GROMACS .gro file of C-alpha atoms in nm:
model
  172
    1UNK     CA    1   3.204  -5.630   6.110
    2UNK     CA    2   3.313  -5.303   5.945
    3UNK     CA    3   3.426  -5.514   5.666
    4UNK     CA    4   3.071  -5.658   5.587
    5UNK     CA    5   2.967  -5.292   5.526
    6UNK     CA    6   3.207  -5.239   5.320
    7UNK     CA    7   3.183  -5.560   5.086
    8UNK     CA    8   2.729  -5.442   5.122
    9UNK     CA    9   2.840  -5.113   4.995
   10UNK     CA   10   3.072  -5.227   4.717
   11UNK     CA   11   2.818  -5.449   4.639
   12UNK     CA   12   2.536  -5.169   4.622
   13UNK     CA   13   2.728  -4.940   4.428
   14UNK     CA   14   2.817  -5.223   4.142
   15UNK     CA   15   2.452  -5.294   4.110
   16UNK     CA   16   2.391  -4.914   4.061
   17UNK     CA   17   2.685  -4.939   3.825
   18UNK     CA   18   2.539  -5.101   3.610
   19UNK     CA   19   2.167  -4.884   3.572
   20UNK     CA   20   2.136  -4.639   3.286
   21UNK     CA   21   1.784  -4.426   3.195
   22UNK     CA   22   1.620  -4.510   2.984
   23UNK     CA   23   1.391  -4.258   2.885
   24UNK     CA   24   1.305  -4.142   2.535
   25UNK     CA   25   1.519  -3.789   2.455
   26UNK     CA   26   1.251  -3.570   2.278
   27UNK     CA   27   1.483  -3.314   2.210
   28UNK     CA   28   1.612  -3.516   1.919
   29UNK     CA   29   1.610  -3.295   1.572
   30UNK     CA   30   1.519  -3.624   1.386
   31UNK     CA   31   1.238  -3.572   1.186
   32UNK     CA   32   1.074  -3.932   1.256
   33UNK     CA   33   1.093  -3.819   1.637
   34UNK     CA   34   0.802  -3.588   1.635
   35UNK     CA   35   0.425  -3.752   1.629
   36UNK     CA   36   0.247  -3.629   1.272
   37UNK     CA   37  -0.035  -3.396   1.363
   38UNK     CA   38  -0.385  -3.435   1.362
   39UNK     CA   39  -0.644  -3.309   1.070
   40UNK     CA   40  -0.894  -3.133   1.226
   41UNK     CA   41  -1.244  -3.293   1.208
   42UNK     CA   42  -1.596  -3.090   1.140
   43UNK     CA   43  -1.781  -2.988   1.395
   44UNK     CA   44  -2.153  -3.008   1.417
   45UNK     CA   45  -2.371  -2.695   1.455
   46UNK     CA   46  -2.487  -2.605   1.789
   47UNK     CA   47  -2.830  -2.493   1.855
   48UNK     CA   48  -2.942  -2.228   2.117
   49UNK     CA   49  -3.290  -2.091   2.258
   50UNK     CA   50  -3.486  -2.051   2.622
   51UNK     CA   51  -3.570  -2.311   2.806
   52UNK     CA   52  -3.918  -2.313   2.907
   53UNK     CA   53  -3.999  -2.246   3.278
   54UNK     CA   54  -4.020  -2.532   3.528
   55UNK     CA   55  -4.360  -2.622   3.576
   56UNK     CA   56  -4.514  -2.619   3.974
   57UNK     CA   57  -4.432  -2.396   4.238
   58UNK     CA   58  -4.088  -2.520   4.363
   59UNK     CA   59  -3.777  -2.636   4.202
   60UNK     CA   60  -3.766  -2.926   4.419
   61UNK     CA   61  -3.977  -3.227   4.491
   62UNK     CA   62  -4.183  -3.255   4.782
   63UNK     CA   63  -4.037  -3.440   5.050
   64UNK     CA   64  -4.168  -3.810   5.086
   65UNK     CA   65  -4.397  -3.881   5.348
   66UNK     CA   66  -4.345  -4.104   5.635
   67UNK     CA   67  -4.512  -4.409   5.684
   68UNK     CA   68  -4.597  -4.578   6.049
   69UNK     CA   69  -4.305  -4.775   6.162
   70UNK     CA   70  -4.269  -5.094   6.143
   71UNK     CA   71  -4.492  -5.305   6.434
   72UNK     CA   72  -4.226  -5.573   6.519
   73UNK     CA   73  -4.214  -5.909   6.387
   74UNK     CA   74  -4.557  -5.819   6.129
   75UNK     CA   75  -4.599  -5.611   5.818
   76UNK     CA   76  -4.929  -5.704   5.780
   77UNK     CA   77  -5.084  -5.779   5.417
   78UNK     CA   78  -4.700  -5.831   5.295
   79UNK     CA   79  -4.628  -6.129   5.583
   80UNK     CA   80  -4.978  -6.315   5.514
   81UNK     CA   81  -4.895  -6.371   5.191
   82UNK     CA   82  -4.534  -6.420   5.193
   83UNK     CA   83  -4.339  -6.721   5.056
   84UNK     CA   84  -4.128  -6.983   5.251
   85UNK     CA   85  -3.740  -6.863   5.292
   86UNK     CA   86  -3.460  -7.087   5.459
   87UNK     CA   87  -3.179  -6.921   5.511
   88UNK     CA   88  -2.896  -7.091   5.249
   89UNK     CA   89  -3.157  -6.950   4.967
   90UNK     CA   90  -3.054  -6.573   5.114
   91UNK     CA   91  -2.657  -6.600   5.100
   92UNK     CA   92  -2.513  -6.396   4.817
   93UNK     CA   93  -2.511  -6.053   4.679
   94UNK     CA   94  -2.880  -5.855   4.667
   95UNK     CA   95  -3.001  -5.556   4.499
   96UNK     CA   96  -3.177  -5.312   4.726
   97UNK     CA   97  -3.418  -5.072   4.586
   98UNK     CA   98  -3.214  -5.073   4.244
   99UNK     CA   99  -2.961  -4.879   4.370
  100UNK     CA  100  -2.691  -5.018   4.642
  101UNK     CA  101  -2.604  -5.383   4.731
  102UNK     CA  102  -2.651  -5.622   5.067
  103UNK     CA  103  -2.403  -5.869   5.075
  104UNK     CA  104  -2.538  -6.227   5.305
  105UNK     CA  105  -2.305  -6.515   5.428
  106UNK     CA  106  -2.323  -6.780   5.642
  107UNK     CA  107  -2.093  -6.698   5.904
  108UNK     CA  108  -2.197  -6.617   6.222
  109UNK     CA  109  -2.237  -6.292   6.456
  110UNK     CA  110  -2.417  -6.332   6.753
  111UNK     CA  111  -2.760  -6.432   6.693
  112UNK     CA  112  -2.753  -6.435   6.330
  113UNK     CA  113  -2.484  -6.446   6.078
  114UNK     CA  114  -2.295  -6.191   5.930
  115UNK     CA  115  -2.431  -5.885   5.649
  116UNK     CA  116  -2.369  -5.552   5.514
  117UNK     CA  117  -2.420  -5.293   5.269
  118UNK     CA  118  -2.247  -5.120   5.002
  119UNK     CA  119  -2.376  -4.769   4.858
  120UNK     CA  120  -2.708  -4.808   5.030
  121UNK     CA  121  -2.864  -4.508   5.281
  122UNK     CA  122  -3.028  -4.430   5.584
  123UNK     CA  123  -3.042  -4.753   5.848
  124UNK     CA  124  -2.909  -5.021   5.568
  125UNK     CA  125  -2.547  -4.861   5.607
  126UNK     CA  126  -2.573  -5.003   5.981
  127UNK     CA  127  -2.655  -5.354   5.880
  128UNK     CA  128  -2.431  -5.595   6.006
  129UNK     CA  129  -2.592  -5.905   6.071
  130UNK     CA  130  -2.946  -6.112   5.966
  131UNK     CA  131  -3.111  -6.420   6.050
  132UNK     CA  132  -3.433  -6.559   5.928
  133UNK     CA  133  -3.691  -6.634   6.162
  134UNK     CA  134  -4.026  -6.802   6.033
  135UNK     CA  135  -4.142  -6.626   5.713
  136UNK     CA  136  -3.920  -6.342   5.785
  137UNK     CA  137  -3.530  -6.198   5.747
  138UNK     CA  138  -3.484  -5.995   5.998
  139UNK     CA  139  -3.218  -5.740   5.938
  140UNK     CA  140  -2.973  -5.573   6.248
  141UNK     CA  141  -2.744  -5.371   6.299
  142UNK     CA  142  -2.383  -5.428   6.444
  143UNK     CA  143  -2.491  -5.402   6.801
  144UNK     CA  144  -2.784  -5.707   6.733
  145UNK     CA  145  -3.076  -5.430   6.724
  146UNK     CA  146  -3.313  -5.511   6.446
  147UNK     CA  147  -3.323  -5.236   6.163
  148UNK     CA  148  -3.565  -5.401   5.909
  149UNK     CA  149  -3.720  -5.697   5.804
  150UNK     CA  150  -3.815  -5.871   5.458
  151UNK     CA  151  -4.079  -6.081   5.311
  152UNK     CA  152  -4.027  -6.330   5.018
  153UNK     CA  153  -4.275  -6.214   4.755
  154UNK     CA  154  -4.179  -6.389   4.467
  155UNK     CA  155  -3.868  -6.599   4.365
  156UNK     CA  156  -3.530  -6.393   4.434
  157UNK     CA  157  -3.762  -6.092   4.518
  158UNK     CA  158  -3.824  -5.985   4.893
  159UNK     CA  159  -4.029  -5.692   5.011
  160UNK     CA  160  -4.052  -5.501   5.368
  161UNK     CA  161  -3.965  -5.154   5.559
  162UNK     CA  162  -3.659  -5.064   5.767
  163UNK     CA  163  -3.821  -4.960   6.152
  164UNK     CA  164  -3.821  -4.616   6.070
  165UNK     CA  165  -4.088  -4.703   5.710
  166UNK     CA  166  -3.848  -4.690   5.471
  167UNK     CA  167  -3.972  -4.921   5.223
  168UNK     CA  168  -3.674  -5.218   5.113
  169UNK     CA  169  -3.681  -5.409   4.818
  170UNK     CA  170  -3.427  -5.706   4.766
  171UNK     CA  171  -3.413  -5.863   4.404
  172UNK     CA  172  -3.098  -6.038   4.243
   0.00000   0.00000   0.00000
């Protein structure tokens, strides 16, 4: 046994053996060893002066107003006129609002199948799951409670309000 150990470290310290660095030596005196240096390049001018003063009373914009939550399985004008969705047309990658992504597949979780989002705020970062159900996609969150829901508006375009108002907007 000791003998394997032996022959592992022999073999360990050949292999090392054989390693040199590599590395460049900088400290070279060779004239070719040092990069040439740079011309310098003109500068434009720079221009100063005030700013003018923010207009309105506040630096900051009003805060948005809250609209009435969302009344279950309607959304009113929005789910009268809404389009026919099955729920193959919905897998895939999804814009919301223009700025973070819902990601839909066909694999199931619970009720529906599996979803999530990616950069998005508020009650989208729960999303786990949707399902379609008539004219609808309902939207839930990881423990099956609904969050939102959707109406197809227009081809790849759906419209509809998480159940606090927060207005959703899917496009690809």
């Amino acid at each position: 046994m000791q003998l394997r150990y032996a022959m592992a470290g022999l073999g360990v310290a050949l292999a090392l053996a054989g390693c040199q660095r590599t590395a460049y030596d900088y400290s070279s005196n060779s004239p070719s060893a040092a990069p040439a240096p740079l011309t310098a390049q003109p500068v434009p001018s720079v221009q100063g002066g005030q700013l003018p003063p923010p207009t309105g009373g506040s630096q900051f914009p009003a805060a948005p107003t809250a609209t009435a939550p969302m009344p279950g399985a309607q959304a009113g004008a929005v789910a009268a006129n809404a389009l026919d969705v099955t729920k193959e047309s919905m897998v895939g990658n999804w814009r919301v609002n223009g700025s973070c992504d819902m990601f839909l597949t066909l694999t199931n979780l619970g009720s529906g199948s599996r979803g999530g989002t990616r950069g998005c705020v508020g009650e989208l970062t729960a999303m786990g799951s949707w399902e379609v159900a008539g004219k609808q996609v309902l939207l839930k969150d990881r423990s099956g409670n609904q969050i939102g829901s959707v109406y197809k508006t227009a081809d790849n375009r759906f419209q509809g309000q998480t159940s606090t108002g927060q207005q959703i907007s899917l496009s690809r």
